[in-house]
mmCIF file of C-alpha atoms and ligand atoms in Angstrom:
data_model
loop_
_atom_site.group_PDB
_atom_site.id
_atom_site.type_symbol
_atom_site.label_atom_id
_atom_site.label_comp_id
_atom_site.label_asym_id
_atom_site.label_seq_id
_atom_site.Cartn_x
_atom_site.Cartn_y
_atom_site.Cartn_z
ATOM 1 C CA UNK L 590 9.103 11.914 2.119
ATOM 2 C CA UNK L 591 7.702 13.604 -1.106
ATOM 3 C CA UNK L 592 10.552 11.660 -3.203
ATOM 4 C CA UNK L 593 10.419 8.191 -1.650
ATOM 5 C CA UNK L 594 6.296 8.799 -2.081
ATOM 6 C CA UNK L 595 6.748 9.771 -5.556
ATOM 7 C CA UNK L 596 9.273 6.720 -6.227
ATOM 8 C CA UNK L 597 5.988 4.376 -5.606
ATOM 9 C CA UNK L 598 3.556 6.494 -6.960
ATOM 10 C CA UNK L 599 5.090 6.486 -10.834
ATOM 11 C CA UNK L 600 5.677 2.840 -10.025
ATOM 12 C CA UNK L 601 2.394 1.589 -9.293
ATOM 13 C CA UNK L 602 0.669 4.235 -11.559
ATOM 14 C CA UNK L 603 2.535 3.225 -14.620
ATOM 15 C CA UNK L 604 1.624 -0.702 -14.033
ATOM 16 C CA UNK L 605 -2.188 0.380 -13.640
ATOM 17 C CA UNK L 606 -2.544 2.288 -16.558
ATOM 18 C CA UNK L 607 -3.999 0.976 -19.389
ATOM 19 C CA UNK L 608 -2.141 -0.008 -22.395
ATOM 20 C CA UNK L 609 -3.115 2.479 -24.768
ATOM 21 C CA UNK L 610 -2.879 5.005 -22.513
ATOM 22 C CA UNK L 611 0.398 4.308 -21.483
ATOM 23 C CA UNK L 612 1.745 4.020 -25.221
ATOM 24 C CA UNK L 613 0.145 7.307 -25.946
ATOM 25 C CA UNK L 614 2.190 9.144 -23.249
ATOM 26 C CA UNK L 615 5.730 7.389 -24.250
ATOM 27 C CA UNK L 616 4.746 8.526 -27.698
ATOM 28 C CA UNK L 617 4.009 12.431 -26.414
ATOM 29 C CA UNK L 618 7.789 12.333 -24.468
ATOM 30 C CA UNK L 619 9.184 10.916 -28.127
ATOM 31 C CA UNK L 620 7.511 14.243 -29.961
ATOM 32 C CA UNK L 621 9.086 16.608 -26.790
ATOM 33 C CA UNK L 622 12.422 14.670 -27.841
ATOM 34 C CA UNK L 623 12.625 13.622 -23.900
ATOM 35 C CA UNK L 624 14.089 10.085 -23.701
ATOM 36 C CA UNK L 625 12.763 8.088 -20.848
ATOM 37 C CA UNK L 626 15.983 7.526 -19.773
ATOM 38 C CA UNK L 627 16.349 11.212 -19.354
ATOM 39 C CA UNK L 628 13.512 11.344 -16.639
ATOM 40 C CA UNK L 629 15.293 10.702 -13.438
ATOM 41 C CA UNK L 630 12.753 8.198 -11.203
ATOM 42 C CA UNK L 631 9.838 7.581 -14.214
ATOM 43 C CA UNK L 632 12.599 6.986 -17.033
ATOM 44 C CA UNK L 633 14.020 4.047 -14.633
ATOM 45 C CA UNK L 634 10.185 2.809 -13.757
ATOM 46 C CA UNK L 635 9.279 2.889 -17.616
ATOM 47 C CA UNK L 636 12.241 1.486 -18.997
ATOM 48 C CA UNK L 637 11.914 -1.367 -16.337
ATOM 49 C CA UNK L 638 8.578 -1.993 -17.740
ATOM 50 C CA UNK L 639 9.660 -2.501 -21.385
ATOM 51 C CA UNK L 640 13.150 -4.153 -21.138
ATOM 52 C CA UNK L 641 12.129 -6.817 -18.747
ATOM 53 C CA UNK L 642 11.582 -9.212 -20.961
ATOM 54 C CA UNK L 643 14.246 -7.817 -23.970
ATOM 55 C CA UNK L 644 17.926 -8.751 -24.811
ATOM 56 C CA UNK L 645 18.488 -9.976 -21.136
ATOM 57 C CA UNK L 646 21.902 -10.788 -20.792
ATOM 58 C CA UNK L 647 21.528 -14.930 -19.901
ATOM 59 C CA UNK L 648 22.674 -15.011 -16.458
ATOM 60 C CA UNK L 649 23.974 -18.751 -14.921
ATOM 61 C CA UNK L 650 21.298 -20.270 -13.172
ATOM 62 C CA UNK L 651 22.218 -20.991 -9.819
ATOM 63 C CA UNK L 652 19.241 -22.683 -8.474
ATOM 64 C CA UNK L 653 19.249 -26.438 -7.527
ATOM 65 C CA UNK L 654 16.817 -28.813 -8.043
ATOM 66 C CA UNK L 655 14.187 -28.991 -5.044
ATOM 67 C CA UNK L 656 11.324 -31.606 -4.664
ATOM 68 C CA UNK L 657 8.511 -31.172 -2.585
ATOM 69 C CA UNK L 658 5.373 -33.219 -1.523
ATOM 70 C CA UNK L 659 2.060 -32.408 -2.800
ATOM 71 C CA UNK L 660 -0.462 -30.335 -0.403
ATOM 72 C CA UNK L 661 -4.201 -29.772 -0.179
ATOM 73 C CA UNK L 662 -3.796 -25.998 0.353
ATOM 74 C CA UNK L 663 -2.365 -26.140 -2.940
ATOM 75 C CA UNK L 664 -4.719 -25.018 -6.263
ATOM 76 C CA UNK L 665 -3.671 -27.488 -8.873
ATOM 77 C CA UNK L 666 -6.474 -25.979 -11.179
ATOM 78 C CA UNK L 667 -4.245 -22.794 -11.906
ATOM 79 C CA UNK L 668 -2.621 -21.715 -15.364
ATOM 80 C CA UNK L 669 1.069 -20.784 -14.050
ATOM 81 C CA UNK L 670 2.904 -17.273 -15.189
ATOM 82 C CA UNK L 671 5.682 -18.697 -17.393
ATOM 83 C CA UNK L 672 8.588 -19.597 -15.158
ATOM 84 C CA UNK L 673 11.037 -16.635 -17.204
ATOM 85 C CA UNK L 674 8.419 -13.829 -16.389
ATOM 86 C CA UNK L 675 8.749 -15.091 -12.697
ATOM 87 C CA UNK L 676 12.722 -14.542 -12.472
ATOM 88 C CA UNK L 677 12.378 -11.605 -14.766
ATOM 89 C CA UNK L 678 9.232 -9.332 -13.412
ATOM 90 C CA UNK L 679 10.395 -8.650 -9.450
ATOM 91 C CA UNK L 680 9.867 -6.385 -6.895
ATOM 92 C CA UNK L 681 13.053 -5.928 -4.667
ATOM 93 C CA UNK L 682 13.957 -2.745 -4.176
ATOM 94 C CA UNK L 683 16.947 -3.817 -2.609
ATOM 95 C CA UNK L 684 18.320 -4.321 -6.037
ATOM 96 C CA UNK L 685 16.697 -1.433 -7.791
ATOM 97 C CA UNK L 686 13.231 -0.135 -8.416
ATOM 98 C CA UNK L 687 12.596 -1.339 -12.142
ATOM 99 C CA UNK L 688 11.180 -4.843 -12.708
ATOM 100 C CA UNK L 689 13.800 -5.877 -14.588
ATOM 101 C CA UNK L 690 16.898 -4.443 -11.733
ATOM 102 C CA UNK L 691 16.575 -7.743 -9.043
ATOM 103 C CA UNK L 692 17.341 -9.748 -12.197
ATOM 104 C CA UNK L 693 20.037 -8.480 -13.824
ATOM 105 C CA UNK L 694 21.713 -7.074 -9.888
ATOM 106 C CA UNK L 695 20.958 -9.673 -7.373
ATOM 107 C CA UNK L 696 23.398 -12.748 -9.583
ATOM 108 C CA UNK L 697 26.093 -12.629 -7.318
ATOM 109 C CA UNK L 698 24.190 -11.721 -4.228
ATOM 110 C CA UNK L 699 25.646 -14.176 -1.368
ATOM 111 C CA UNK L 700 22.719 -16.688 0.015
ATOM 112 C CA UNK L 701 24.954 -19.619 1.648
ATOM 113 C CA UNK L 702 26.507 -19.505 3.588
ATOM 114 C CA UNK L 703 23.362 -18.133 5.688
ATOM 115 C CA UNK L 704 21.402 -17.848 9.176
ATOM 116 C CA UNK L 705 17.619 -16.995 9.908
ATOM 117 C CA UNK L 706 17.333 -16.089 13.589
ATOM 118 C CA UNK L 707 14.094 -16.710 15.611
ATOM 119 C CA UNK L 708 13.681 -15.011 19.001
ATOM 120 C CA UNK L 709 11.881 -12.616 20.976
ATOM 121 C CA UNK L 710 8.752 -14.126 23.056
ATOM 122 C CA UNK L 711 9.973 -17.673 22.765
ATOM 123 C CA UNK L 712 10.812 -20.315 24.785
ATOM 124 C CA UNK L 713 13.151 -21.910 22.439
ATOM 125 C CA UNK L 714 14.978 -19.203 20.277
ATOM 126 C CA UNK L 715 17.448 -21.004 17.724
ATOM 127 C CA UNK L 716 19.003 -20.354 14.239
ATOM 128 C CA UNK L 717 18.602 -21.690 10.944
ATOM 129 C CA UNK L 718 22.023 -22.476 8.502
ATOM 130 C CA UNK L 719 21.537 -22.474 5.073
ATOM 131 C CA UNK L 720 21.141 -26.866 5.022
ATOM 132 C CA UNK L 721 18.688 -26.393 7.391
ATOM 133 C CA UNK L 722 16.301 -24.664 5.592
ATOM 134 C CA UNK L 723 15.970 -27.602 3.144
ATOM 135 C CA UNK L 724 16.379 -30.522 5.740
ATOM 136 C CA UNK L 725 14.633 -29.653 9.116
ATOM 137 C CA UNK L 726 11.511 -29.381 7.136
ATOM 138 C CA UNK L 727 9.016 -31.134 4.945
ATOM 139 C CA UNK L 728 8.973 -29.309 1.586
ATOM 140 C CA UNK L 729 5.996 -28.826 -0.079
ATOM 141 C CA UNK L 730 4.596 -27.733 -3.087
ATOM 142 C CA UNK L 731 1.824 -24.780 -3.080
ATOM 143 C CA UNK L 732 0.508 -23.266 -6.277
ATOM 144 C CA UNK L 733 -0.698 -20.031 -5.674
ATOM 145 C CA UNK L 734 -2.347 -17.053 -6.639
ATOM 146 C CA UNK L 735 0.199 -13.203 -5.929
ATOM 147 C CA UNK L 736 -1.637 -10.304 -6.111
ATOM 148 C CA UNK L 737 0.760 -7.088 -6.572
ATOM 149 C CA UNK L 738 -1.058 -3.716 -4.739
ATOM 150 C CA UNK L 739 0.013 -2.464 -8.256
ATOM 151 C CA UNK L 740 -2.478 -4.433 -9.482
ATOM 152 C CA UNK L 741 -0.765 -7.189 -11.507
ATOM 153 C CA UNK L 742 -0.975 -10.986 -10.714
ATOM 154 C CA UNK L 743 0.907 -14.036 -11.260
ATOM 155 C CA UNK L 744 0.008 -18.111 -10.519
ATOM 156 C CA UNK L 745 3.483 -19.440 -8.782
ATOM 157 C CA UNK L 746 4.344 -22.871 -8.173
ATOM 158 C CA UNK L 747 5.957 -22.182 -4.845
ATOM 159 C CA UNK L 748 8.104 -24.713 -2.514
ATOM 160 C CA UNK L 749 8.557 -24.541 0.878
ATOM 161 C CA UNK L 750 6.994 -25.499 4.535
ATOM 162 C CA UNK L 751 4.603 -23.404 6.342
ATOM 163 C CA UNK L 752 5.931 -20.802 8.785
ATOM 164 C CA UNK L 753 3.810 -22.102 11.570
ATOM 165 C CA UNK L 754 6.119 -25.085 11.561
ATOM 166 C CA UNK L 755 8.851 -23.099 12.032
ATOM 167 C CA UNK L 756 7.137 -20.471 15.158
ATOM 168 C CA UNK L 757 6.220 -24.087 16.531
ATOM 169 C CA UNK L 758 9.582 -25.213 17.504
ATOM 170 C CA UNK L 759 10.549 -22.087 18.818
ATOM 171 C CA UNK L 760 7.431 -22.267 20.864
ATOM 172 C CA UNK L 761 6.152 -18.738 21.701
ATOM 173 C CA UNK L 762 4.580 -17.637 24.849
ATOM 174 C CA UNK L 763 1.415 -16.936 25.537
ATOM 175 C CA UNK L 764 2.143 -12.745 25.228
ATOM 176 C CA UNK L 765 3.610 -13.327 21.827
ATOM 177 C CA UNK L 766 0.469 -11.741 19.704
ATOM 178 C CA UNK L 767 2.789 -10.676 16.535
ATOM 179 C CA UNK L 768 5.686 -11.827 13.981
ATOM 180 C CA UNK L 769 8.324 -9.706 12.867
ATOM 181 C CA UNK L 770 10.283 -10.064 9.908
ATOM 182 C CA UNK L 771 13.352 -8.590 8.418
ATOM 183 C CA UNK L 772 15.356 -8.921 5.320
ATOM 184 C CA UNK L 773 19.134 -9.218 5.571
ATOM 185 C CA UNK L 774 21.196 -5.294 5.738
ATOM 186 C CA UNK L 775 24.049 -5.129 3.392
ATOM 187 C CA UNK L 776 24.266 -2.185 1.658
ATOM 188 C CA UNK L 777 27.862 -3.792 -0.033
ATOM 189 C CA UNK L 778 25.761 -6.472 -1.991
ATOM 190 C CA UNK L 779 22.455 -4.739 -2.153
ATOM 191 C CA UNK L 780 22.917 -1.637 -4.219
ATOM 192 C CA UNK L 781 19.437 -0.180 -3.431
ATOM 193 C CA UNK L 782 20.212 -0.079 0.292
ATOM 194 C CA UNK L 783 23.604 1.951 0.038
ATOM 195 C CA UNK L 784 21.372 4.654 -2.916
ATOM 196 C CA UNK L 785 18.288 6.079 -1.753
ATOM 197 C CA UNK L 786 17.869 6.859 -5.296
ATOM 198 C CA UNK L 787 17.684 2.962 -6.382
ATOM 199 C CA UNK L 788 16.507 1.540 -3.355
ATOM 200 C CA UNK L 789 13.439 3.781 -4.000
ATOM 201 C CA UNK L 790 13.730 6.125 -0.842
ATOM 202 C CA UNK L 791 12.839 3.302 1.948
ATOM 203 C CA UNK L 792 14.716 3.395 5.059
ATOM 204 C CA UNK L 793 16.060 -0.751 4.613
ATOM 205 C CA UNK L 794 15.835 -2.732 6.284
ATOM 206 C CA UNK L 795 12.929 -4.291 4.912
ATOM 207 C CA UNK L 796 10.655 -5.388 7.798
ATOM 208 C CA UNK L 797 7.076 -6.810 7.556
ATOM 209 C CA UNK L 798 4.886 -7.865 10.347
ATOM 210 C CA UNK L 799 2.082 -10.573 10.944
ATOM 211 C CA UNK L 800 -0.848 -11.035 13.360
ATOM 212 C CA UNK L 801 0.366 -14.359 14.914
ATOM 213 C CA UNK L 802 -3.267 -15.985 14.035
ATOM 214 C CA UNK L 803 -1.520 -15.174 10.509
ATOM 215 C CA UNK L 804 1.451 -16.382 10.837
ATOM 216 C CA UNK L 805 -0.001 -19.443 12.382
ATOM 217 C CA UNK L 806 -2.607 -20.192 9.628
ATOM 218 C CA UNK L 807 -1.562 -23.250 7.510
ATOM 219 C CA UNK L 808 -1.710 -21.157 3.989
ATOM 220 C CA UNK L 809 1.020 -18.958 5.450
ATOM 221 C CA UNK L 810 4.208 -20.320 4.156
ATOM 222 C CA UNK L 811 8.111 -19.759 3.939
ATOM 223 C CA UNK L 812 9.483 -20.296 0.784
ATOM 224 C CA UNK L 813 12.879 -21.779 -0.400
ATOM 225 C CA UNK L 814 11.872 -22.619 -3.833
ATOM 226 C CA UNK L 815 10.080 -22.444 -6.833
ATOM 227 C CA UNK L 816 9.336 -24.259 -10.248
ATOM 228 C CA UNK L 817 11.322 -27.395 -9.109
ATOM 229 C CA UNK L 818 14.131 -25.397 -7.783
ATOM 230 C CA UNK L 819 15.327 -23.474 -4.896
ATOM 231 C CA UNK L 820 14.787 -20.118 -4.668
ATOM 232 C CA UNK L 821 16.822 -17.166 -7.480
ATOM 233 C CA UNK L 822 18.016 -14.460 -5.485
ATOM 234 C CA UNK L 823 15.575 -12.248 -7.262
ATOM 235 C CA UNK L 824 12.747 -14.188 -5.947
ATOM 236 C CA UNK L 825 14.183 -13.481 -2.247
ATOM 237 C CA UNK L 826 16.352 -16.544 -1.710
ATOM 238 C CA UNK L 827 17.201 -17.967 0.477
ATOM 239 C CA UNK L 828 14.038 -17.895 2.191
ATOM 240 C CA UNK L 829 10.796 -15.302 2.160
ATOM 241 C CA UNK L 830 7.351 -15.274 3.385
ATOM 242 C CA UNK L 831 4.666 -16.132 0.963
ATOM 243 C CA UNK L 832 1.160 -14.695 2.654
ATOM 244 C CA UNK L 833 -1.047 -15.363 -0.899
ATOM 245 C CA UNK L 834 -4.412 -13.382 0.474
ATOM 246 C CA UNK L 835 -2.545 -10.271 0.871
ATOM 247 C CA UNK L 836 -0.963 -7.930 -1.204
ATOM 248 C CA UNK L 837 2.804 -9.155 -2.395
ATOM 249 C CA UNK L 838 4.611 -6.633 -0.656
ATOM 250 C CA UNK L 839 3.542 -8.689 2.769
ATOM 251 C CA UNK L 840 5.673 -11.395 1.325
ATOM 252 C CA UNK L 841 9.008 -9.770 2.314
ATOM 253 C CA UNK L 842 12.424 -11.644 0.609
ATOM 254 C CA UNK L 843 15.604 -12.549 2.032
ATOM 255 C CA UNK L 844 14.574 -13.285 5.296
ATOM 256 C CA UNK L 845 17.386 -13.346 8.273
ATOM 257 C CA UNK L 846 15.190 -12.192 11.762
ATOM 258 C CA UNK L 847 11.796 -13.244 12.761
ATOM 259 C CA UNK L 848 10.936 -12.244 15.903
ATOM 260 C CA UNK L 849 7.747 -13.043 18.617
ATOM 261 C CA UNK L 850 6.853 -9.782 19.949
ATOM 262 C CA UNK L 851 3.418 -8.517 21.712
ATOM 263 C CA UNK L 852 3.094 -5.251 19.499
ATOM 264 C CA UNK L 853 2.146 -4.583 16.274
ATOM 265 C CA UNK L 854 5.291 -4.515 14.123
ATOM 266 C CA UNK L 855 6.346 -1.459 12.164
ATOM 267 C CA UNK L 856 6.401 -2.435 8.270
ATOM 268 C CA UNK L 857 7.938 -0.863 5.489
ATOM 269 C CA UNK L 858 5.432 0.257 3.362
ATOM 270 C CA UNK L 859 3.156 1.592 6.162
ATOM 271 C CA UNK L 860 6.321 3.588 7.361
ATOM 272 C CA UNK L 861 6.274 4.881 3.703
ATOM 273 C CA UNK L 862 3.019 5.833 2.543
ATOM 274 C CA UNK L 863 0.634 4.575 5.996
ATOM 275 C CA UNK L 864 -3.108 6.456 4.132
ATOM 276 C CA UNK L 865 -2.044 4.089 1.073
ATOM 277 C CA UNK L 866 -0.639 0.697 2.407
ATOM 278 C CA UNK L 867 -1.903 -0.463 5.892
ATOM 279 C CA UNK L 868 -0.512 -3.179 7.752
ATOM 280 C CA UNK L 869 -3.075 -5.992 7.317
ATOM 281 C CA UNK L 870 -2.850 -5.261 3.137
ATOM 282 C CA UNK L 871 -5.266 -7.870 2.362
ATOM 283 C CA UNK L 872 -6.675 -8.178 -1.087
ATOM 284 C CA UNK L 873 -9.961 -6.603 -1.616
ATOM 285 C CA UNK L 874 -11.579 -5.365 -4.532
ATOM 286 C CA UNK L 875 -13.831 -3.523 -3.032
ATOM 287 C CA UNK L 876 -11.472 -1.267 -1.136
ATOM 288 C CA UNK L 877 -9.289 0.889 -3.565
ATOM 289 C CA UNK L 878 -6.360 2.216 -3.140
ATOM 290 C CA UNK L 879 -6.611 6.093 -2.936
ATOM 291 C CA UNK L 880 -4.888 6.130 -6.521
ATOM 292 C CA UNK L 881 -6.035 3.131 -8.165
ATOM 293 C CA UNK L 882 -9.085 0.864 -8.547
ATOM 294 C CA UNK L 883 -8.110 -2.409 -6.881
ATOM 295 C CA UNK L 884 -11.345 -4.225 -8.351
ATOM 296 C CA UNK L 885 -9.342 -6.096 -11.545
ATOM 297 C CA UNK L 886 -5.678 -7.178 -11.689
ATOM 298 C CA UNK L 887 -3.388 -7.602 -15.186
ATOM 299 C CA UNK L 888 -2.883 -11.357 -14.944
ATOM 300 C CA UNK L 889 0.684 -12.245 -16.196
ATOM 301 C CA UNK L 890 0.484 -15.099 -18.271
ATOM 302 C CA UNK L 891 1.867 -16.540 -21.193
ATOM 303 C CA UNK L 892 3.022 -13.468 -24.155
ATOM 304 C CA UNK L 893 3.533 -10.246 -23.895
ATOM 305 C CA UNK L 894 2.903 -8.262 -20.827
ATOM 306 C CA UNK L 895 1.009 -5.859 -22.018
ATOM 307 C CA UNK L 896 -1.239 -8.338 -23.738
ATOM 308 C CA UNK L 897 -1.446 -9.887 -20.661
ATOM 309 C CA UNK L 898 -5.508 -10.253 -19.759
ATOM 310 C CA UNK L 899 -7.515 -8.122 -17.308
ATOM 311 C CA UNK L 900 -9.450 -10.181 -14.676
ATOM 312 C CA UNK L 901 -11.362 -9.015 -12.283
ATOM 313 C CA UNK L 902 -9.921 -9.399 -8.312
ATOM 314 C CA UNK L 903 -10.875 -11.985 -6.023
ATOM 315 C CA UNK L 904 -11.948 -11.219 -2.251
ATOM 316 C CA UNK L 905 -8.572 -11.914 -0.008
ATOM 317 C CA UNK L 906 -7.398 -13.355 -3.648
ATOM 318 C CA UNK L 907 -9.416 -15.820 -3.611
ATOM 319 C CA UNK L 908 -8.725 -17.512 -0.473
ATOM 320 C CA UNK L 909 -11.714 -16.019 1.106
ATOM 321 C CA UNK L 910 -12.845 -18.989 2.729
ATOM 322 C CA UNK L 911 -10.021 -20.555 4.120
ATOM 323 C CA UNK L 912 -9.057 -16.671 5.749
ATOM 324 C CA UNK L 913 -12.526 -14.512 6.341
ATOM 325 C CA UNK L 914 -12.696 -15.693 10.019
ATOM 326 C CA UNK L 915 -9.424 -14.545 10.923
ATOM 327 C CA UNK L 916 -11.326 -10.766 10.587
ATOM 328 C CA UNK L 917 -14.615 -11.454 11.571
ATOM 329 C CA UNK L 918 -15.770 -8.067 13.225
ATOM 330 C CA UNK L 919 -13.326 -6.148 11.968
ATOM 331 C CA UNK L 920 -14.117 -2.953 9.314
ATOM 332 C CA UNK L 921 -11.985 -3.896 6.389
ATOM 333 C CA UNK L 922 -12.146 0.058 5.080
ATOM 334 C CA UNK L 923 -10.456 0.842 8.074
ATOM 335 C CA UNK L 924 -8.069 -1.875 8.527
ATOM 336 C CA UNK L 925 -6.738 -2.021 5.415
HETATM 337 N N1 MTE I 877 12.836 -7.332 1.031
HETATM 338 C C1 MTE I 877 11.883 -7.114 0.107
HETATM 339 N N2 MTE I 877 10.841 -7.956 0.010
HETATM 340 C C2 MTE I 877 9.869 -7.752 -0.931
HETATM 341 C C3 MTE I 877 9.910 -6.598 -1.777
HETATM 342 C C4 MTE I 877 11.039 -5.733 -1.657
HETATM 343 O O1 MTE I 877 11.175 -4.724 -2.369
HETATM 344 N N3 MTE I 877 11.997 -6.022 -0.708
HETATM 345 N N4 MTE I 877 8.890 -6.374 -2.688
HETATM 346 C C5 MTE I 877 7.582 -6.995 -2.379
HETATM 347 C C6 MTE I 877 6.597 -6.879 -3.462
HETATM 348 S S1 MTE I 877 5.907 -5.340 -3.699
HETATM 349 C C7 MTE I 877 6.159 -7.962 -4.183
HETATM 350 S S2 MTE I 877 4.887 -7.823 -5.296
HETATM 351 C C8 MTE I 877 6.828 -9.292 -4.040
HETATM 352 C C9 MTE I 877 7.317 -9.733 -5.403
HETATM 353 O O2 MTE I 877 7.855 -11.029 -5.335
HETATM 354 P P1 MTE I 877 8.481 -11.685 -6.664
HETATM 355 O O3 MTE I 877 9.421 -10.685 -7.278
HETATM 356 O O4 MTE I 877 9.184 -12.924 -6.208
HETATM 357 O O5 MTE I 877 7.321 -11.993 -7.584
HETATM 358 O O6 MTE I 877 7.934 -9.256 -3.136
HETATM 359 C C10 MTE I 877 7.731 -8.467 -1.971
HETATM 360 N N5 MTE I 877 8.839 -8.647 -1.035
HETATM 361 MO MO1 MO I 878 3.979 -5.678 -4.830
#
């Protein structure tokens, strides 16, 4: 518990600390004669954050091209993150706990043939092939804002069709009050699952969990695709959730279960750290994490990351108006 903990703590604490700062402390390890790459867990996090956009091996770009329809819930008015820093700067731990591991592991990762299952408290359970995911659908195009609980942000030109679509056709009961998700087991392609060393000490697989008044609300959205292409498997393709007024873990990758269910589902980072990452996980700047100010974000933008400009956070990242009713009444210190 203290390890996987740890894992997340050096992780998030590196990204929030301030340039300067940060350079000082590589430079103190330099004068010690420590290499980062001699520190076990913070020597993989650090390197991560420098090499991600370095000598990068080109990989072949597997992605097809993807058109999709414009949409009102989209915000036009946003400066996109550089399409590179998108398929270079990831979270999967799957692949490896540095920014720059889903990249450079998740190439030959296997995404067709393959089948997203929904069931549980349905009437209409069925399963999704690979074709599917870009036929049954309309695909659309949503720019939008992802807030990292690290505290960094991106603008992403996502594509893909909005989950309650999807929970439509299966057509839940009326006990069905949650969504479960889960992202495909298989420790053979996904190095981080068969190390709990790389995979950063979570017990995989990845699940995540929605209210279904979430789920259901029409900025909630499964994505196959981004920047005029399907998804890279680094970005979670085939398909992930994409939930932009919460915190980006919420927006689990590599989706193959979603189930109806009438309890609150278990999700991984609650399981993890629950006094630190709850399982609504909605942006707020006014509720900190216990180790970080959540108030301002590093925007990643065009140049170098650590250049990148500090802005402060927006309330439920900036969808506050479209989302505030869904928690009307509800203490948002508590349900965090
Ligand atoms: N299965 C799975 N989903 C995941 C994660 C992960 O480690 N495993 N990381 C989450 C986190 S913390 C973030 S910020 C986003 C990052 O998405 P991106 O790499 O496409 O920007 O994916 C989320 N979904
Ligand atoms: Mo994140």
């Amino acid at each position: 518990m203290i390890i996987k903990k740890k894992a997340k703590w050096q992780l998030a604490e590196s990204d929030a600390t301030p340039e300067s700062v940060y350079h000082q402390r590589r430079d103190i390890l330099k004068k010690l004669g420590i290499t980062l790459a001699a520190l076990p867990l913070a020597g993989q996090v650090n390197a991560g954050l420098f090499d991600s956009f370095g000598k990068n091996a080109e990989t072949p770009d597997r992605r097809r091209t993807l058109a999709g329809k414009s949409s009102s819930y989209s915000n036009p008015q946003l400066s996109l993150t550089p399409e590179d820093k998108i398929l270079k700067y990831n979270n999967f731990y799957e692949f490896g706990t540095d920014k720059s591991d889903p990249a450079a592991r998740a190439q030959n990762f296997k995404t067709n043939p393959w089948n997203i299952e929904i069931k549980g408290l349905v009437r209409n359970p069925f399963t999704l092939g690979y074709e599917d995911l870009f036929k049954r659908f309309t695909i659309e195009e949503r720019i939008y804002r992802l807030r990292c609980v690290e505290a960094w942000s991106m603008n992403i030109p996502w594509l893909g069709f909005p989950l309650a679509a999807l929970i439509k056709a299966a057509s839940p009961t009326s006990s069905a009050k949650y969504v479960a998700f889960e992202t495909l087991y298989d420790p053979d392609q996904m190095p981080g699952q068969a190390s709990r060393r790389l995979g950063g000490g979570i017990d995989y697989p990845y699940v995540e969990g929605l209210r279904l008044d979430e789920a259901m609300h029409p900025l909630t959205l499964l994505s196959v695709g981004l920047y005029g292409k399907t998804l890279a498997p680094q970005n979670g393709a085939p398909i992930r959730l994409v939930v932009p007024w919460k915190y980006g873990f919420k927006s689990i990758k590599s989706i193959v279960k979603i189930t109806l269910t009438d309890k609150m589902p278990p999700t991984t980072w609650n399981i993890l750290a629950p006094q630190e990452y709850g399982f609504y996980a909605n942006v707020n700047p006014k509720v900190d994490h216990p180790r970080w100010s959540q108030a301002s974000e590093r925007f990643i933008g065009e140049g170098n990351l650590f250049s990148s400009r500090r802005q402060p956070t927006k309330m439920f990242n900036g969808y506050e108006a479209q989302v505030a009713g869904l928690y009307r009444g509800m203490d948002l210190t508590r349900n965090y």
